[in-house]
Amino acid sequence: MKPKTTLNLFKNFLAIELKKHILLFLAFAFKKVSLKPSMLFYAIIFVLNSSITYSQSSSCKATLQAEKNRFTQSVPPEGTSYTMQISNTGSSNSTYTLSSSNVNSNCSNNDGSNVSGNVNLNISFSDIALNPISEISLSPGETVSFFVNVKIPTGTAVSKWNCTEITATATACSSYKVSTILHTLVSDPNQE
């Protein structure tokens, strides 16, 4: 059972008050305007949908961050890993599906260079024991560390940046996602 915090009590109060006002409106409208049955059906669906959306939004919450706020790294030819942490800040158990996307045109490079020269990198995920993973299941309040593994494709230019968006999508609430951007510089092994 979730703790009775002031914020939780206030959210519950708002949800209850919203339902009461909608139902009062419907009762008034039904008497005064004589709603058609189809309009009443749509109004009922709206009230139910509002309740479901509200309950999902409070149960599906998370944070996703790089450990020690290390969102930027250089990647040597053999690759590198970011240590990430995901926390379930919602009120119910949740499984989060992990995904990555090169978002080079939608970011800014840390050194101010033009993003048109950015490169794509290969990304995979693993747990702390280095087992490949694609999702993480968490209880409310639980935090788990995992790795974002970065590999350089053969022939990739050196001294170039990459921006990768890491996203965790709650399977119970498919519209709920949390993400962060990692900035990776492909290092030149001849200059190290």
Short mmCIF file of C-alpha atoms in Angstrom, two decimals:
data_model
loop_
_atom_site.label_atom_id
_atom_site.label_comp_id
_atom_site.label_asym_id
_atom_site.label_seq_id
_atom_site.Cartn_x
_atom_site.Cartn_y
_atom_site.Cartn_z
CA MET A 1 0.00 0.00 0.00
CA LYS A 2 1.40 3.42 -0.86
CA PRO A 3 2.15 5.82 1.99
CA LYS A 4 -0.42 8.52 2.75
CA THR A 5 1.61 11.60 1.87
CA THR A 6 0.10 15.04 1.51
CA LEU A 7 0.72 14.90 -2.25
CA ASN A 8 -1.00 11.51 -2.61
CA LEU A 9 -3.97 12.70 -0.55
CA PHE A 10 -4.25 15.87 -2.63
CA LYS A 11 -4.11 13.89 -5.91
CA ASN A 12 -6.83 11.53 -4.68
CA PHE A 13 -8.96 14.49 -3.56
CA LEU A 14 -8.61 16.12 -7.00
CA ALA A 15 -9.55 12.92 -8.81
CA ILE A 16 -12.63 12.41 -6.63
CA GLU A 17 -13.71 16.05 -6.97
CA LEU A 18 -13.30 15.92 -10.77
CA LYS A 19 -15.50 12.82 -10.98
CA LYS A 20 -18.16 14.39 -8.74
CA HIS A 21 -18.30 17.57 -10.84
CA ILE A 22 -18.54 15.66 -14.10
CA LEU A 23 -21.32 13.45 -12.74
CA LEU A 24 -23.22 16.51 -11.40
CA PHE A 25 -22.89 18.17 -14.80
CA LEU A 26 -24.18 15.04 -16.52
CA ALA A 27 -27.16 14.80 -14.16
CA PHE A 28 -28.02 18.47 -14.71
CA ALA A 29 -27.52 18.24 -18.48
CA PHE A 30 -29.61 15.07 -18.69
CA LYS A 31 -32.57 16.76 -16.92
CA LYS A 32 -32.36 20.13 -18.69
CA VAL A 33 -31.30 19.22 -22.21
CA SER A 34 -32.39 15.59 -22.40
CA LEU A 35 -29.16 14.14 -23.70
CA LYS A 36 -29.34 11.58 -26.42
CA PRO A 37 -28.25 8.12 -25.27
CA SER A 38 -25.15 8.31 -27.46
CA MET A 39 -24.02 11.56 -25.80
CA LEU A 40 -24.53 10.03 -22.36
CA PHE A 41 -22.47 7.01 -23.42
CA TYR A 42 -19.59 9.27 -24.56
CA ALA A 43 -19.73 11.23 -21.30
CA ILE A 44 -19.51 8.02 -19.25
CA ILE A 45 -16.55 6.83 -21.35
CA PHE A 46 -14.84 10.19 -20.71
CA VAL A 47 -15.24 9.84 -16.93
CA LEU A 48 -13.93 6.26 -16.95
CA ASN A 49 -11.01 7.15 -19.20
CA SER A 50 -10.07 10.06 -16.93
CA SER A 51 -9.98 7.69 -13.96
CA ILE A 52 -7.83 5.13 -15.78
CA THR A 53 -5.40 7.78 -17.04
CA TYR A 54 -5.09 9.26 -13.55
CA SER A 55 -4.40 5.87 -11.94
CA GLN A 56 -1.81 4.96 -14.60
CA SER A 57 0.01 8.27 -14.24
CA SER A 58 0.51 7.76 -10.51
CA SER A 59 1.57 4.11 -10.85
CA CYS A 60 3.99 4.48 -13.80
CA LYS A 61 6.80 6.82 -12.85
CA ALA A 62 10.56 6.42 -13.03
CA THR A 63 13.87 8.21 -13.17
CA LEU A 64 16.76 7.31 -15.48
CA GLN A 65 20.21 8.76 -15.06
CA ALA A 66 23.88 8.13 -15.61
CA GLU A 67 25.71 7.16 -12.45
CA LYS A 68 27.43 10.19 -10.86
CA ASN A 69 25.91 12.31 -13.69
CA ARG A 70 28.51 11.02 -16.16
CA PHE A 71 26.53 11.64 -19.35
CA THR A 72 29.68 12.22 -21.44
CA GLN A 73 32.53 9.80 -22.23
CA SER A 74 35.21 9.08 -24.81
CA VAL A 75 34.99 5.72 -26.48
CA PRO A 76 38.25 3.92 -27.37
CA PRO A 77 38.39 1.40 -30.25
CA GLU A 78 37.45 -1.47 -27.93
CA GLY A 79 34.29 0.32 -26.75
CA THR A 80 33.07 1.68 -23.43
CA SER A 81 30.13 1.43 -21.04
CA TYR A 82 28.00 3.93 -19.18
CA THR A 83 26.70 2.88 -15.78
CA MET A 84 23.04 3.86 -15.59
CA GLN A 85 20.49 3.77 -12.80
CA ILE A 86 16.75 3.39 -13.16
CA SER A 87 14.39 3.95 -10.24
CA ASN A 88 10.73 3.05 -10.00
CA THR A 89 9.18 6.14 -8.38
CA GLY A 90 5.64 4.95 -9.10
CA SER A 91 3.20 3.21 -6.81
CA SER A 92 3.19 -0.29 -8.36
CA ASN A 93 5.54 -2.92 -9.74
CA SER A 94 6.66 -2.06 -13.26
CA THR A 95 8.72 -3.51 -16.07
CA TYR A 96 10.62 -1.05 -18.25
CA THR A 97 11.68 -1.93 -21.80
CA LEU A 98 15.06 -0.41 -22.72
CA SER A 99 15.80 1.11 -26.12
CA SER A 100 18.35 3.40 -27.73
CA SER A 101 18.29 5.81 -30.63
CA ASN A 102 21.00 7.88 -32.30
CA VAL A 103 19.67 11.46 -32.08
CA ASN A 104 22.60 13.29 -33.61
CA SER A 105 20.57 15.94 -35.42
CA ASN A 106 18.57 16.82 -32.28
CA CYS A 107 21.40 17.48 -29.83
CA SER A 108 24.36 19.78 -29.34
CA ASN A 109 27.94 18.61 -29.08
CA ASN A 110 29.79 19.36 -25.86
CA ASP A 111 32.62 21.16 -27.69
CA GLY A 112 30.24 23.26 -29.81
CA SER A 113 31.15 21.49 -33.06
CA ASN A 114 28.57 21.07 -35.82
CA VAL A 115 26.32 18.00 -35.34
CA SER A 116 26.33 17.29 -39.09
CA GLY A 117 29.61 15.41 -38.57
CA ASN A 118 28.26 13.20 -35.78
CA VAL A 119 28.50 9.43 -36.16
CA ASN A 120 26.23 6.52 -35.25
CA LEU A 121 27.36 3.98 -32.67
CA ASN A 122 26.13 0.50 -31.72
CA ILE A 123 24.38 0.25 -28.36
CA SER A 124 23.47 -2.75 -26.21
CA PHE A 125 22.37 -3.21 -22.59
CA SER A 126 23.61 -5.55 -19.87
CA ASP A 127 23.02 -6.06 -16.18
CA ILE A 128 25.78 -5.64 -13.60
CA ALA A 129 26.82 -9.30 -14.11
CA LEU A 130 27.27 -8.43 -17.86
CA ASN A 131 24.28 -10.54 -18.99
CA PRO A 132 22.47 -9.03 -22.01
CA ILE A 133 19.13 -7.45 -21.08
CA SER A 134 16.31 -5.63 -22.86
CA GLU A 135 14.06 -4.86 -19.88
CA ILE A 136 14.18 -4.31 -16.13
CA SER A 137 11.47 -5.12 -13.56
CA LEU A 138 11.29 -2.98 -10.43
CA SER A 139 9.20 -2.77 -7.28
CA PRO A 140 8.04 0.66 -6.10
CA GLY A 141 11.02 2.57 -4.67
CA GLU A 142 13.56 0.13 -6.11
CA THR A 143 16.69 1.33 -7.98
CA VAL A 144 18.81 -0.90 -10.22
CA SER A 145 22.10 -0.21 -12.01
CA PHE A 146 22.78 -1.48 -15.52
CA PHE A 147 25.25 -0.86 -18.36
CA VAL A 148 24.79 0.89 -21.69
CA ASN A 149 27.51 -0.68 -23.84
CA VAL A 150 28.90 1.42 -26.68
CA LYS A 151 30.74 -0.11 -29.67
CA ILE A 152 32.27 1.68 -32.63
CA PRO A 153 31.29 0.29 -36.04
CA THR A 154 34.23 -0.51 -38.33
CA GLY A 155 35.24 2.48 -40.45
CA THR A 156 33.79 5.12 -38.12
CA ALA A 157 35.60 8.47 -38.24
CA VAL A 158 37.56 9.44 -35.12
CA SER A 159 37.30 12.67 -33.12
CA LYS A 160 33.56 12.75 -33.86
CA TRP A 161 30.61 12.97 -31.48
CA ASN A 162 27.52 10.82 -31.03
CA CYS A 163 24.31 11.61 -29.18
CA THR A 164 22.31 8.58 -28.06
CA GLU A 165 18.92 8.76 -26.37
CA ILE A 166 18.36 5.95 -23.87
CA THR A 167 14.68 5.32 -23.18
CA ALA A 168 12.87 3.16 -20.62
CA THR A 169 9.19 2.52 -21.49
CA ALA A 170 6.81 1.17 -18.85
CA THR A 171 5.07 -1.92 -20.25
CA ALA A 172 1.98 -1.38 -18.08
CA CYS A 173 1.62 2.22 -19.30
CA SER A 174 2.98 2.21 -22.84
CA SER A 175 2.60 5.98 -23.14
CA TYR A 176 4.93 6.53 -20.16
CA LYS A 177 8.61 6.89 -21.06
CA VAL A 178 11.64 8.28 -19.32
CA SER A 179 14.81 9.05 -21.25
CA THR A 180 18.22 10.68 -21.12
CA ILE A 181 20.86 11.66 -23.69
CA LEU A 182 24.42 10.32 -23.63
CA HIS A 183 27.22 12.23 -25.40
CA THR A 184 30.09 10.06 -26.66
CA LEU A 185 33.29 11.21 -28.36
CA VAL A 186 35.02 8.66 -30.63
CA SER A 187 38.61 9.04 -29.51
CA ASP A 188 41.61 8.94 -31.83
CA PRO A 189 43.92 6.12 -30.64
CA ASN A 190 46.89 7.91 -32.29
CA GLN A 191 46.45 10.93 -30.01
CA GLU A 192 46.23 9.09 -26.69
#
